[in-house]
């Protein structure tokens, strides 16, 4: 689109990455994009993540192993101080690496970048959850060696990863040596929370927080003399986080093997030496366990590792792998989305969906990080992305994971209450970015000022409860968040009387779009805050009427009064939602339309992305968007706006939205679909789908864009599927199948019932795949009831309204009142 | 006023600081406020400054010696990076200390805090420019010793300071030892550019830039074996600034003296040992010279020091002191302001006026720093304060110094042009704070965003040229600044059509008031930018018509075109100056009145100053001011606004102005006087007058508030004297003598003629004190011509309009349209 070349045809190099609906496959080694492929071939379970590094650990962009929430802290030093600025820097730590297995044949090391590789295949299998690599290597002495590795992070055993490493000599006879390690690389740099840009973080040598000190202090480094069991234990110097990692090895060898153990600080290794004949295979299995905690001694964590290893070892690797397949089979059964007869797209879709689970499946008491456990980008922080981009997929397909993510927010509530006090407010203000609950956004204008995170969390709670009917969570925990966030809005906003009408205003906040900051009455914020206030009042009324005891508990926990609940309802009713009658759109904030317009269409590519070429003040001066803002509100609060309003807003904002944020494309896809820009909707979908697979924003090396991969599901289901949840138990469909798609099917878990939805060009079909049903649905204006064993088909005369092309560039155009829209292309330095 | 207790009566402790119209005198040692008295008794000449430390150098807050512009640089590390943020940190360096002279009697050191002092007096004489100290010390062994010190920084010899140290034994006989030193203390911390607050910089251990390295690298450390001449040479590690300091000693002794020389890195000392009998005096004279430069080898600077010492030594100390007296006599003759029969106020006024000269007299190729050369506060940076608060006094009394300050800006023009490119603009953007020309403001919202500095500089140029008639400066240099700043405004702003009218808007800038930042159409900025655009166009027209050659040069230098000059005039004509008809005032920015009001009157003292108790976002959300903003524009562009407008604006803003900035009181005093709030005008004047003398903002220890001391003159002359320059050669007076003042006189240098102005309760009298005259003046509506030898008296029936009390708190009041002004007191953490 505007920022990037439009995607036409298949953007993936199929000579290297062949099509497979159930796997991402690479058939050629390349040292040029190691960082990208490491991210694409990462495996993880939401707790533990191993980047797709080669076991040999020599050709790597970042040799990364990450554990969700395992972080170091450091004081944020502001170039200029002010009251209430974020103080506690937090960065995910690259933990000791268990992936390392080095191979020597004829004493020659295998190094991929220099090796003569006769065969090469790397494969991430979406059904087995195993990353395999098959090589045939011609050694410098001319012998052919086959190396097969399999690597897995278990979805069923949260703390376990397994690695298999098999070497088969194909010719002659050779001494073979394998060195398997636990290695801590002692990084002294932590990823600095830098600015998201399409081409990576701002090019600056200071982007990494140079701590100039050890982060992981060694506490234990041992290797069992008889067992060979390895144990490393660490403590983070400042955060108090502790870690234990332990590994067991099993060797199958056709000949005698000498074993050597080695142990020092930051490194344990076991070295196997043997001689292989042609056709013989040496097979090593490495079972690894990580345990982490806060302030628990590393030795105790190592005991937990050992118990895990004992238990899993007893059951055996085959069982672990079978469990994994079974787990994934269940996942695909409840969560798969199929694009009929488009294997290229199908592959990309499934890779994206799997990423969400790799980021979230076992996140449990942690949040879901912006890069999952695939990299240290964004410091391993949790943002609003989780609630708005990731939770929809989890809520409708794996509700337990959505509940875990929301319970994590509940656990942060005490921090959020304190933070509200620091910014002079009642209620709770969730940190814009955090790992441990402390606000970590060093640039408040595009961080702390994004108060909308409160409403985003409230929205996700509501969505979850409406989809699942889990009132247990709502009444015992979720409602506390609704109450405290509503309190914040009621306290933050104020009433003002203009032209005889009183309305409720929220000032000096930043919406999702970070190309304008600290504005008054940001339309997104006010719209979502209105929802938050309403929903909190409703929840309180509901609890009071349905469970007086729960209500009494709530009052005890929160000090709730009747007056404030009424105040919320009032504030919601009076909420100012900016609308400009002359232009006929919702301005992004109360004075958005006062600004000059940035003529994006005529801005040279060399000035993009804007934030790498212009001082923030310059960007803030213009009507230009980093990402959809009003348009996102139109989607999330769909029933509050008419199709005409949506069309007008979309037409206005789309041409001035740079998409410099990866969060933008999916929203634009959904709303383009709704208002009728079919081609554009598909194009934005592709921009989201291929963010990582084609490294569209040039920073996939830092990790997978988890929000974007979550957004792919939304674009499919909400965009093309036209699915909207409207209030409690009203699920509506208004499909927009792309022109050259034959069909699309997906499934939704609604109140414990799995609904299969199949959309084709002329109909939409619903079927209860599992669970009690029945479900009442709305297709366009028609209500249908779907009961188990009674699929329903609704004919579709069309795929909704249709507008060709894309909205015109409004820069310089003349308005209805005869005035031209003042526009310019600011100079770039 | 609101932030502070009103000043009633004499706020100075006269038992310690007795009244003297021509000196600041202290009669009692106190260790409680060392930092404050060090600043108050600082001496300097605008190039070199010595804080009022005791020679013994043991009881000190900061042992400070500062040279204007002598700074170290360091990379500014932003907690979060963005394009175009300031990169080059700059901090004035505390240079090697020549003040140190230690005294031992009976081997007992003199330490003031523990000494038994029978007599103590410290005196800064405003006519001799000498700081003296007279002590009688009873040593631990019971002998009385008289110590007289005299310290001076020469106004006539820029690089020279002298110190006299005389010891008289009053009883018995005793061994006496004097150790005179040049000492470099190797500070590893530099003052961090922190936030101005009434109670100092934000309490934070990180406020000093911990460089963790030496700043001054020793290059020379020598002492002449026969001459005893000391030489220290240094180079700043990063900035490349170099320094030489050299000292000569002369001793008068009644008995034999043994002399010992000592020299090491960072320390040279000369130790004199002798025995004194009762009544005998040992008298040491130390002549010191500092030379500094950029990249000149320290040895070469030391040669310059020696030449200076040779020359000044030859002429003798008496000559140096006589020159100083003569220089000061001339200064007072042209610059004194007298408040008749109010010796307490007179003393304070003269102390303030002297401070301006101590900051500016020999600043020459440097700017005038916010703390002059009295401390390292604000990192020794130059701000807009110079142009708006300090230059009026200099322009009208010491125009050469104003010209130097403006020529310094001219020298920064290449930097300012580059900076404009960095923020995507044409023309030039002067750095908000700097020493070396690079922008050093680490917090852009209250720094770089204050583009008004461009107009402030243009204003000061215009004021200087109008007052002096110095078209030579204007045509050859000043006009370049006018052209480049006008270009910036024309490029920064844009035309917008609202309700059928096109107007010119300036967005995303911050005005002088830092309690709202990054706003659209800040009234101050737009008003001054309009002036800037007009004045640039006028100057260009003037040069073109009067000196075609100079015009051709200008075109060659700046690439000026006719079109752009017309564009400036258009932009000035179309400039949007926000005015709200309903409220009848100028909003501070286009949406200022949309904000809720901070009920300042009901805000507890414990929450003041606001910026120490509230996150910036909280403060930005409200109608509340750190300092006068609209009200300052009303003063600077007096002829553009009616008295009614001024009154309405003043009444509106005064109650919501915290005065948390020391820049505020003088402006409020002037405008209170003009609109008729006589009591309030006097009160604000006192708040300005006593900023340092009573440490009103609790941070005088960091140095003298040079802008505030300059503002004292403005409050007297523009406020009570009612003086306004209206365009070129129109000087008007509309006096407002405070109720209990008998009279006030001051003098103005207008086109080389010195006009004496004497204001009493019933008349104003003008007299040409020096120069050719005649001058045409306007008193209220009457035009008078004053010629040499022909004084003119104009009777005054009154002192202008009169309103008692002060404007009411508008918080919660009801407007004409029946709406209440929404107000609140935000919670403080």
Coordinates of N, CA and C in Angstrom, one line a residue, chain A residues 75-87 192-195 202 204 206-207 209 418-419 421-426 433 440-446 448-451 491-500 505 507-509 517-518 520 582 590-591 593-596 610-618 620-622 815 817-820 822 826-829, chain B residues 75-87 192-195 202 204 206-207 209 418-419 421-426 433 440-446 448-451 491-500 505 507-509 517-518 520 582 590-591 593-596 610-618 620-622 815 817-820 822 826-829:
Chain A
X75 N 17.4 1.4 36.7 CA 16.7 2.7 36.8 C 16.7 3.4 35.5
X76 N 15.5 3.8 35.1 CA 15.4 4.6 33.8 C 16.0 6.0 34.1
X77 N 17.0 6.4 33.3 CA 17.6 7.7 33.5 C 17.0 8.6 32.4
X78 N 16.3 9.6 32.9 CA 15.7 10.5 31.9 C 16.7 11.7 31.7
X79 N 16.8 12.1 30.5 CA 17.7 13.2 30.1 C 17.3 14.4 30.9
X80 N 16.0 14.6 31.1 CA 15.5 15.6 32.0 C 14.4 15.0 32.8
X81 N 14.5 15.3 34.1 CA 13.6 14.7 35.0 C 12.3 15.4 35.2
X82 N 11.3 14.7 35.6 CA 10.0 15.3 36.0 C 9.3 14.4 36.9
X83 N 8.4 14.9 37.6 CA 7.6 14.1 38.6 C 6.8 13.0 37.9
X84 N 6.9 11.8 38.4 CA 6.0 10.8 38.0 C 6.4 10.1 36.7
X85 N 7.6 10.4 36.2 CA 8.0 9.7 35.0 C 8.4 8.2 35.4
X86 N 8.3 7.4 34.4 CA 8.6 5.9 34.7 C 10.0 5.8 35.3
X87 N 10.2 5.0 36.2 CA 11.4 4.8 36.9 C 12.1 3.5 36.8
X192 N 16.8 -2.2 24.7 CA 16.3 -0.9 25.2 C 14.8 -0.8 24.7
X193 N 13.9 -0.3 25.5 CA 12.6 -0.1 25.0 C 12.6 1.0 23.9
X194 N 12.8 0.7 22.7 CA 13.0 1.7 21.7 C 11.7 1.9 20.9
X195 N 11.8 2.7 20.0 CA 10.6 3.1 19.2 C 10.3 2.1 18.1
X202 N 15.2 2.8 16.1 CA 15.9 3.9 15.6 C 17.4 3.6 15.6
X204 N 20.7 3.7 16.3 CA 21.4 4.4 17.3 C 22.2 3.4 18.2
X206 N 23.0 3.5 21.0 CA 22.6 3.5 22.4 C 21.3 2.8 22.6
X207 N 20.8 2.1 21.5 CA 19.5 1.6 21.7 C 19.5 0.4 22.7
X209 N 20.5 -1.0 26.2 CA 20.8 -0.5 27.5 C 22.1 -1.1 27.9
X418 N -1.7 2.1 42.4 CA -0.6 3.1 42.8 C -0.3 4.0 41.7
X419 N -0.2 3.5 40.5 CA 0.2 4.4 39.4 C -0.9 5.5 39.2
X421 N -2.5 6.9 41.5 CA -2.2 8.0 42.5 C -1.1 8.9 42.0
X422 N -0.1 8.2 41.4 CA 1.1 9.0 41.0 C 0.7 10.0 39.9
X423 N -0.3 9.7 39.1 CA -0.7 10.7 38.1 C -2.0 11.4 38.6
X424 N -2.1 11.5 39.9 CA -3.2 12.3 40.5 C -4.6 11.9 40.2
X425 N -4.8 10.6 40.0 CA -6.1 10.1 39.7 C -6.6 9.0 40.7
X426 N -7.9 8.9 40.8 CA -8.5 7.8 41.5 C -8.5 6.6 40.6
X433 N 3.5 0.0 29.3 CA 4.4 -1.2 28.9 C 5.0 -1.6 30.2
X440 N 6.9 1.3 32.5 CA 8.3 1.3 31.9 C 8.4 2.1 30.7
X441 N 7.4 2.9 30.4 CA 7.4 3.7 29.1 C 8.2 5.0 29.4
X442 N 9.3 5.1 28.8 CA 10.3 6.2 29.1 C 9.8 7.5 28.4
X443 N 9.0 7.4 27.4 CA 8.5 8.6 26.7 C 7.0 8.7 26.9
X444 N 6.6 9.5 27.9 CA 5.3 9.5 28.3 C 4.3 9.9 27.2
X445 N 4.7 10.8 26.3 CA 3.7 11.3 25.3 C 3.1 10.2 24.5
X446 N 4.0 9.2 24.2 CA 3.5 8.0 23.4 C 3.5 6.8 24.3
X448 N 2.8 6.5 28.7 CA 1.9 6.7 29.8 C 0.6 7.5 29.4
X449 N 0.7 8.4 28.5 CA -0.4 9.2 28.0 C -1.5 8.3 27.3
X450 N -1.1 7.1 27.0 CA -2.1 6.3 26.3 C -3.0 5.6 27.4
X451 N -3.7 6.4 28.1 CA -4.7 5.9 29.1 C -5.7 4.9 28.5
X491 N -12.9 10.2 37.1 CA -12.1 11.2 37.8 C -11.2 12.0 36.8
X492 N -10.8 11.3 35.7 CA -9.9 12.0 34.8 C -10.7 13.0 33.9
X493 N -11.9 12.7 33.5 CA -12.7 13.6 32.7 C -13.4 14.7 33.5
X494 N -14.0 15.6 32.8 CA -14.7 16.6 33.5 C -15.9 17.1 32.6
X495 N -16.8 17.8 33.2 CA -18.0 18.3 32.5 C -17.7 19.7 32.0
X496 N -18.1 20.0 30.8 CA -18.0 21.3 30.3 C -19.3 21.6 29.5
X497 N -19.8 22.9 29.7 CA -21.0 23.3 29.0 C -20.6 24.1 27.8
X498 N -21.0 23.7 26.6 CA -20.8 24.4 25.4 C -22.1 24.6 24.7
X499 N -22.4 25.8 24.3 CA -23.7 26.0 23.5 C -24.9 25.4 24.2
X500 N -24.9 25.5 25.5 CA -26.1 25.0 26.2 C -26.1 23.5 26.5
X505 N -15.6 15.4 29.1 CA -14.4 15.5 28.2 C -13.2 14.9 28.9
X507 N -9.1 15.0 28.6 CA -8.0 15.8 28.0 C -6.6 15.2 28.2
X508 N -5.7 15.7 27.4 CA -4.3 15.4 27.5 C -4.0 13.9 27.6
X509 N -4.5 13.2 26.6 CA -4.2 11.7 26.5 C -3.8 11.5 25.1
X517 N 0.1 13.2 19.7 CA 0.1 12.8 21.1 C -0.4 13.9 22.0
X518 N -0.9 13.5 23.1 CA -1.4 14.4 24.2 C -2.4 15.4 23.6
X520 N -6.8 16.4 23.3 CA -8.1 16.5 24.0 C -9.1 15.7 23.3
X582 N -19.4 19.7 9.3 CA -19.0 20.2 8.0 C -18.3 19.2 7.1
X590 N -10.2 16.6 19.4 CA -11.1 17.7 19.2 C -10.6 18.7 18.2
X591 N -9.3 18.8 18.0 CA -8.8 19.8 17.1 C -8.0 19.1 15.9
X593 N -8.9 18.4 13.0 CA -9.1 19.0 11.7 C -8.5 20.4 11.5
X594 N -8.1 21.0 12.7 CA -7.4 22.3 12.6 C -6.1 22.2 11.9
X595 N -5.5 21.0 11.9 CA -4.1 20.8 11.5 C -4.0 20.8 10.0
X596 N -2.9 21.1 9.5 CA -2.6 21.0 8.1 C -2.4 19.5 7.8
X610 N 8.0 8.1 8.6 CA 8.1 9.5 9.0 C 8.9 9.7 10.3
X611 N 8.8 8.8 11.2 CA 9.4 9.0 12.5 C 10.9 8.8 12.5
X612 N 11.4 8.3 11.4 CA 12.9 8.2 11.2 C 13.5 9.4 10.5
X613 N 12.6 10.3 10.1 CA 13.1 11.4 9.3 C 12.6 12.8 9.8
X614 N 11.8 12.8 10.8 CA 11.2 14.0 11.3 C 11.1 14.0 12.8
X615 N 11.4 15.2 13.4 CA 11.3 15.4 14.8 C 9.8 15.1 15.2
X616 N 9.6 14.6 16.4 CA 8.2 14.3 16.7 C 7.3 15.5 16.6
X617 N 7.8 16.7 17.0 CA 7.0 17.9 16.9 C 6.5 18.2 15.5
X618 N 7.3 17.8 14.5 CA 6.9 18.0 13.1 C 5.8 17.1 12.8
X620 N 3.7 15.7 14.8 CA 2.5 16.0 15.6 C 1.7 17.2 15.0
X621 N 2.4 18.0 14.2 CA 1.8 19.2 13.6 C 0.8 18.9 12.5
X622 N 0.7 17.7 12.0 CA 0.0 17.4 10.8 C -1.1 16.4 11.0
X815 N -13.2 21.3 -0.3 CA -14.3 20.9 0.5 C -15.7 21.4 -0.1
X817 N -17.6 23.4 1.3 CA -17.8 24.8 1.5 C -16.8 25.7 0.7
X818 N -16.2 25.0 -0.3 CA -15.3 25.8 -1.2 C -13.9 26.0 -0.7
X819 N -13.6 25.5 0.5 CA -12.2 25.8 1.0 C -11.3 24.6 0.7
X820 N -10.1 24.9 0.3 CA -9.2 23.8 0.0 C -8.6 23.3 1.3
X822 N -5.7 22.5 3.3 CA -4.3 22.9 3.3 C -3.4 21.7 3.6
X826 N 6.2 18.0 4.4 CA 7.3 18.6 5.2 C 8.6 18.2 4.7
X827 N 9.6 19.1 4.8 CA 10.9 18.7 4.4 C 11.5 17.7 5.3
X828 N 12.3 16.8 4.7 CA 13.0 15.8 5.6 C 14.5 16.3 5.6
X829 N 15.1 16.0 6.8 CA 16.5 16.4 6.9 C 17.4 15.4 6.2
Chain B
X75 N 27.3 13.2 25.4 CA 26.1 12.8 24.6 C 24.9 12.7 25.5
X76 N 23.9 13.4 25.1 CA 22.6 13.3 25.9 C 22.0 11.9 25.6
X77 N 21.8 11.2 26.6 CA 21.2 9.8 26.5 C 19.7 10.0 26.8
X78 N 18.9 9.7 25.8 CA 17.5 9.8 26.0 C 17.0 8.4 26.4
X79 N 16.1 8.4 27.4 CA 15.6 7.1 27.8 C 14.8 6.4 26.7
X80 N 14.3 7.2 25.8 CA 13.7 6.7 24.6 C 14.1 7.7 23.5
X81 N 14.6 7.1 22.4 CA 15.1 7.9 21.3 C 14.1 8.4 20.4
X82 N 14.3 9.5 19.7 CA 13.5 9.9 18.6 C 14.4 10.8 17.6
X83 N 13.9 10.9 16.4 CA 14.7 11.7 15.4 C 14.7 13.2 15.9
X84 N 15.9 13.8 15.8 CA 16.0 15.2 16.0 C 16.1 15.7 17.4
X85 N 16.1 14.7 18.4 CA 16.2 15.2 19.8 C 17.6 15.7 20.0
X86 N 17.7 16.6 21.0 CA 19.0 17.2 21.3 C 20.0 16.1 21.6
X87 N 21.2 16.3 21.1 CA 22.3 15.3 21.2 C 23.5 15.7 22.1
X192 N 23.4 18.9 35.8 CA 22.5 18.4 34.8 C 21.5 19.5 34.4
X193 N 21.1 19.7 33.2 CA 20.1 20.6 32.9 C 18.7 20.2 33.5
X194 N 18.5 20.6 34.6 CA 17.3 20.1 35.3 C 16.2 21.1 35.2
X195 N 15.1 20.8 35.8 CA 13.9 21.6 35.7 C 13.9 22.7 36.7
X202 N 14.5 19.3 40.7 CA 13.8 18.1 41.2 C 14.7 17.3 42.0
X204 N 16.5 14.7 43.1 CA 16.8 13.4 42.5 C 18.4 13.3 42.5
X206 N 20.1 11.9 40.6 CA 20.7 11.8 39.3 C 20.7 13.2 38.6
X207 N 20.4 14.2 39.3 CA 20.3 15.5 38.6 C 21.7 16.0 38.1
X209 N 25.0 15.2 36.2 CA 25.4 14.3 35.1 C 26.7 13.6 35.7
X418 N 21.1 25.2 10.7 CA 21.1 23.7 10.6 C 20.0 23.1 11.4
X419 N 19.8 23.7 12.6 CA 18.8 23.1 13.5 C 17.4 23.2 12.8
X421 N 16.8 22.9 9.7 CA 16.7 21.8 8.8 C 16.3 20.5 9.5
X422 N 16.9 20.3 10.7 CA 16.7 19.1 11.5 C 15.2 19.0 11.9
X423 N 14.6 20.2 12.1 CA 13.1 20.1 12.4 C 12.3 20.4 11.2
X424 N 12.8 20.1 10.0 CA 12.1 20.2 8.8 C 11.6 21.6 8.4
X425 N 12.3 22.6 8.8 CA 11.9 24.0 8.5 C 13.0 24.7 7.7
X426 N 12.5 25.8 7.0 CA 13.4 26.7 6.4 C 13.8 27.8 7.5
X433 N 18.2 26.1 24.6 CA 19.2 26.3 25.6 C 20.5 25.8 25.0
X440 N 20.5 22.0 23.4 CA 20.8 21.1 24.6 C 19.6 20.8 25.4
X441 N 18.4 21.2 24.9 CA 17.2 20.9 25.8 C 16.8 19.5 25.6
X442 N 16.9 18.7 26.7 CA 16.7 17.3 26.6 C 15.2 16.9 26.6
X443 N 14.3 17.9 27.0 CA 12.9 17.6 27.1 C 12.2 18.6 26.1
X444 N 12.0 18.1 24.9 CA 11.6 19.0 23.8 C 10.3 19.8 24.1
X445 N 9.4 19.1 24.8 CA 8.1 19.8 25.0 C 8.2 21.1 25.7
X446 N 9.1 21.2 26.6 CA 9.3 22.5 27.3 C 10.7 23.1 26.9
X448 N 12.9 22.6 23.0 CA 12.9 22.8 21.6 C 11.5 23.4 21.1
X449 N 10.4 23.0 21.7 CA 9.1 23.4 21.2 C 8.9 24.9 21.4
X450 N 9.7 25.5 22.2 CA 9.6 27.0 22.5 C 10.2 27.8 21.3
X451 N 9.6 27.6 20.2 CA 10.1 28.3 19.0 C 10.1 29.8 19.2
X491 N 7.5 29.5 7.1 CA 7.5 28.1 6.7 C 6.7 27.2 7.7
X492 N 6.9 27.6 9.0 CA 6.2 26.8 10.1 C 4.7 26.9 10.0
X493 N 4.3 28.2 9.9 CA 2.8 28.4 9.9 C 2.1 27.9 8.6
X494 N 0.8 28.0 8.6 CA 0.1 27.7 7.4 C -1.3 28.4 7.4
X495 N -1.8 28.5 6.2 CA -3.1 29.2 6.1 C -4.3 28.3 6.2
X496 N -5.3 28.7 7.0 CA -6.5 27.9 7.1 C -7.7 28.8 6.9
X497 N -8.7 28.3 6.3 CA -9.9 29.1 6.1 C -11.0 28.6 7.0
X498 N -11.4 29.5 7.9 CA -12.5 29.2 8.8 C -13.6 30.2 8.7
X499 N -14.8 29.8 8.5 CA -15.9 30.7 8.4 C -15.7 31.8 7.5
X500 N -15.1 31.5 6.3 CA -14.9 32.4 5.3 C -13.7 33.3 5.4
X505 N -1.7 30.2 10.9 CA -1.7 29.4 12.1 C -0.3 28.8 12.4
X507 N 1.3 25.8 14.7 CA 0.9 24.7 15.5 C 2.0 24.0 16.2
X508 N 1.7 23.3 17.3 CA 2.6 22.4 18.0 C 3.9 23.2 18.4
X509 N 3.6 24.2 19.2 CA 4.7 24.9 19.8 C 4.4 25.1 21.3
X517 N 2.1 22.6 27.2 CA 3.1 22.5 26.2 C 2.5 22.0 24.9
X518 N 3.2 22.2 23.8 CA 2.9 21.7 22.5 C 1.4 22.0 22.2
X520 N -1.5 24.7 19.9 CA -1.7 25.4 18.6 C -2.0 26.8 18.9
X582 N -16.8 35.3 23.9 CA -17.7 35.1 25.0 C -17.1 35.4 26.4
X590 N -5.2 28.1 21.2 CA -6.5 28.0 20.6 C -7.5 27.3 21.4
X591 N -7.0 26.3 22.3 CA -8.0 25.6 23.0 C -7.8 25.7 24.5
X593 N -9.2 27.6 26.7 CA -10.4 27.7 27.5 C -11.2 26.4 27.5
X594 N -10.9 25.5 26.7 CA -11.6 24.2 26.8 C -11.2 23.4 28.0
X595 N -10.1 23.8 28.6 CA -9.6 23.0 29.7 C -10.3 23.3 31.0
X596 N -10.2 22.4 31.9 CA -10.7 22.6 33.2 C -9.8 23.5 34.0
X610 N 3.7 23.0 41.6 CA 2.9 22.0 41.0 C 3.8 20.9 40.4
X611 N 4.9 21.3 39.7 CA 5.6 20.4 39.0 C 6.4 19.4 39.9
X612 N 6.5 19.7 41.1 CA 7.1 18.7 42.0 C 6.1 17.7 42.6
X613 N 4.9 17.9 42.3 CA 3.9 17.0 42.9 C 2.9 16.4 41.9
X614 N 3.1 16.7 40.6 CA 2.2 16.2 39.6 C 3.0 15.8 38.3
X615 N 2.5 14.8 37.7 CA 3.1 14.4 36.4 C 2.8 15.5 35.4
X616 N 3.7 15.8 34.5 CA 3.5 16.8 33.5 C 2.1 16.7 32.9
X617 N 1.7 15.5 32.5 CA 0.4 15.3 31.9 C -0.8 15.9 32.7
X618 N -0.7 15.8 34.0 CA -1.7 16.3 34.9 C -1.7 17.8 34.8
X620 N -0.6 19.7 32.4 CA -1.0 20.2 31.1 C -2.5 20.1 30.8
X621 N -3.2 19.4 31.7 CA -4.6 19.2 31.5 C -5.5 20.4 31.9
X622 N -4.8 21.3 32.6 CA -5.6 22.4 33.3 C -5.2 23.8 32.8
X815 N -20.2 32.3 34.5 CA -20.0 33.2 33.4 C -21.3 33.9 33.0
X817 N -22.9 33.7 30.4 CA -23.8 32.9 29.7 C -24.4 31.9 30.7
X818 N -24.2 32.0 32.0 CA -24.8 31.1 32.9 C -24.1 29.8 33.2
X819 N -23.0 29.6 32.5 CA -22.2 28.4 32.7 C -21.2 28.6 33.8
X820 N -21.0 27.6 34.7 CA -20.0 27.6 35.7 C -18.6 27.3 35.1
X822 N -15.7 25.1 35.2 CA -15.4 23.8 35.8 C -14.0 23.9 36.4
X826 N -6.6 19.1 41.6 CA -6.1 17.7 41.3 C -5.4 17.2 42.6
X827 N -5.6 15.9 42.8 CA -4.9 15.2 43.9 C -3.4 15.2 43.7
X828 N -2.7 15.3 44.8 CA -1.2 15.2 44.7 C -0.9 13.9 45.3
X829 N 0.2 13.3 44.8 CA 0.6 12.0 45.3 C 1.3 12.2 46.6

